[in-house]
C-alpha angles and dihedrals in degrees: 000000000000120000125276122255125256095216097048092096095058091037092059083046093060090043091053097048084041082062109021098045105155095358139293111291099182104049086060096073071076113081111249097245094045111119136202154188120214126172121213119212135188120237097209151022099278124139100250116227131166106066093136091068090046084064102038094052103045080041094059089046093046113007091202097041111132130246119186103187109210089186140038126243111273088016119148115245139185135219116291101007116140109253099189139348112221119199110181137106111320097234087051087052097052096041096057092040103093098038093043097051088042094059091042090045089055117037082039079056098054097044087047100055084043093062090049101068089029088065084040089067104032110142096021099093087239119138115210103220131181140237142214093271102114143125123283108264093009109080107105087040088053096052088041080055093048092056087040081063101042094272131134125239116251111205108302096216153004084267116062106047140036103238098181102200127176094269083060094041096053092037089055095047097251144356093271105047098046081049083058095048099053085055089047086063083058082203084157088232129129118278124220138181127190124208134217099172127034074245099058096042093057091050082060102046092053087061084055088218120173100268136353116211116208107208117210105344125172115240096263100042084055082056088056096050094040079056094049094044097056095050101049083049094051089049093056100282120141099198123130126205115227113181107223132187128073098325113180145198100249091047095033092094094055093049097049094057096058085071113253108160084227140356124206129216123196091207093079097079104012104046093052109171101187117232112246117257142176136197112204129184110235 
C-alpha cells in the first residue's frame, strides 16, 4: 500500500466543516445517548480505497466510535458485499455519514477505473501512470487511490519535477535550450520533455533527460520512438518513454504494445465516477 498523505487529517477536517458548518441539525430530532449499528455496502464490483478517511472522519466526530472493517485497502469487491459495520452514537452515525462515504465513493472510483487499464495492459511490461488532473483539494488523496488500483504516481506538483511542454519550448526559444536551462537551475529533480514531433524527440534524447513524453503520437510514429529509445538506452542512455494524450480504455492495450515504458491517462483522476454506496441502520 502507498503511503498516507500528510495532508489527509486536515483535509477531513475541511470536509467535515464544508458539511457540518454550524452543527447537524438534523441529527439532533435523535436524543443525544441513543446508540446505533449501520452496515455499509458497495452496488456494485469496484476495488474499494480510502479507509483510512473513514476512519479519520467518524473518529473526529466520536473518538471511541467503533469501525469493524469487513475488507482491506485496494481489495477487490462485488455488488452488494458489506464493506464495514459502525456502532456508536447515532448522531455521531448520521453526522460523519455523508462526508465518510464521499470520501470512500471517490477515492473507491478512482482506484476502480485504475484497475481497470492496468488489467488492460497485463503482460505487456507498461506502467499506467497518473497526472495532475485531479480534483481541487484531492489531489494527494487521488495518487494515494492510483496506487490503490495498481497505478504509478506522475509527478504530484509543479515542484518536484522539470515537465518541458510546448508553452516552455517556444518561451525558451527550443526544445533544447529550455532542456539546458533546467540543468542550468541544478534543483537535483527529474527532467522530462515531452514531444510533439520525432524532431523534437531526438533533440531530446540527445540531452538523455529522465523521460521523454510523445504526445500524440500515431501508432507508428510511437514504434519509431520506442526504437530510438532503446537504442539510446543500449548505448548508455537512461531515458523512459511515457505515451501522453487522451489514451482510453478501449485503445490502452494497443498502446501499450508498441513499447512505451508508461503511458498516462488523465481519466483517472478527472473522470471520477464515484463507486455506489449505501449506509443502512441495522
Amino acid at each position: 500500500m502507498p503511503t498516507l498523505p500528510a495532508d489527509l487529517a486536515a483535509t477531513v477536517d475541511r470536509a467535515l466543516a464544508e458539511d457540518l458548518g454550524s452543527g447537524d441539525v438534523t441529527a439532533r430530532l435523535i436524543a443525544a445517548d441513543v446508540t446505533a449499528t449501520a452496515h455499509v455496502l458497495v452496488r456494485e464490483d469496484a476495488v474499494i480505497c480510502g479507509l483510512p478517511w473513514v476512519e479519520a472522519v467518524f473518529r473526529r466526530i466520536q473518538p471511541d466510535l467503533q469501525i469493524d472493517w469487513l475488507v482491506q485497502e485496494g481489495q477487490r469487491v462485488v455488488a452488494d458485499q458489506r464493506l464495514f459495520t459502525l456502532r456508536g452514537l447515532a448522531r455521531s452515525l448520521l453526522t460523519g455519514e455523508r462526508t465518510a462515504l464521499n470520501f470512500l465513493q471517490t477515492l473507491s472510483g478512482t482506484a476502480t477505473v485504475t484497475r481497470r487499464y492496468v488489467d488492460a495492459v497485463a503482460g505487456t511490461g507498461c506502467a499506467i501512470v497518473d497526472t495532475r488532473k485531479t480534483l481541487p483539494g484531492l489531489r494527494n488523496a487521488q495518487k494515494y487511490a492510483v496506487v490503490c488500483g495498481g497505478g504509478v504516481n506522475h509527478r504530484i506538483g509543479l515542484y518536484d519535477a522539470f515537465l518541458i511542454k510546448e508553452n516552455h519550448i517556444a518561451a525558451a526559444g527550443g526544445i533544447r535550450q529550455a532542456i539546458q536551462q533546467a540543468r542550468a537551475l541544478c534543483l537535483g529533480v527529474p527532467l522530462i520533455t515531452e514531444a510533439e514531433t520525432m524532431d523534437e524527440a531526438r533533440i531530446a534524447l540527445a540531452e538523455d533527460g529522465d523521460l521523454l513524453l510523445v504526445d500524440d503520437f500515431s501508432h507508428a510514429m510511437i514504434r519509431e520512438a520506442v526504437a530510438l529509445v532503446r537504442q539510446h538506452r543500449a548505448a548508455g542512455g537512461r531515458t523512459v518513454i511515457e505515451y501522453s494524450g487522451g489514451a482510453t480504455l478501449a485503445g490502452i492495450r494497443a498502446l501499450a504494445e508498441c513499447g512505451v515504458d508508461r503511458i498516462s491517462v488523465g481519466s483517472l483522476t478527472k473522470h471520477v465516477q464515484a463507486v455506489d454506496l449505501s449506509m443502512r441502520f441495522a
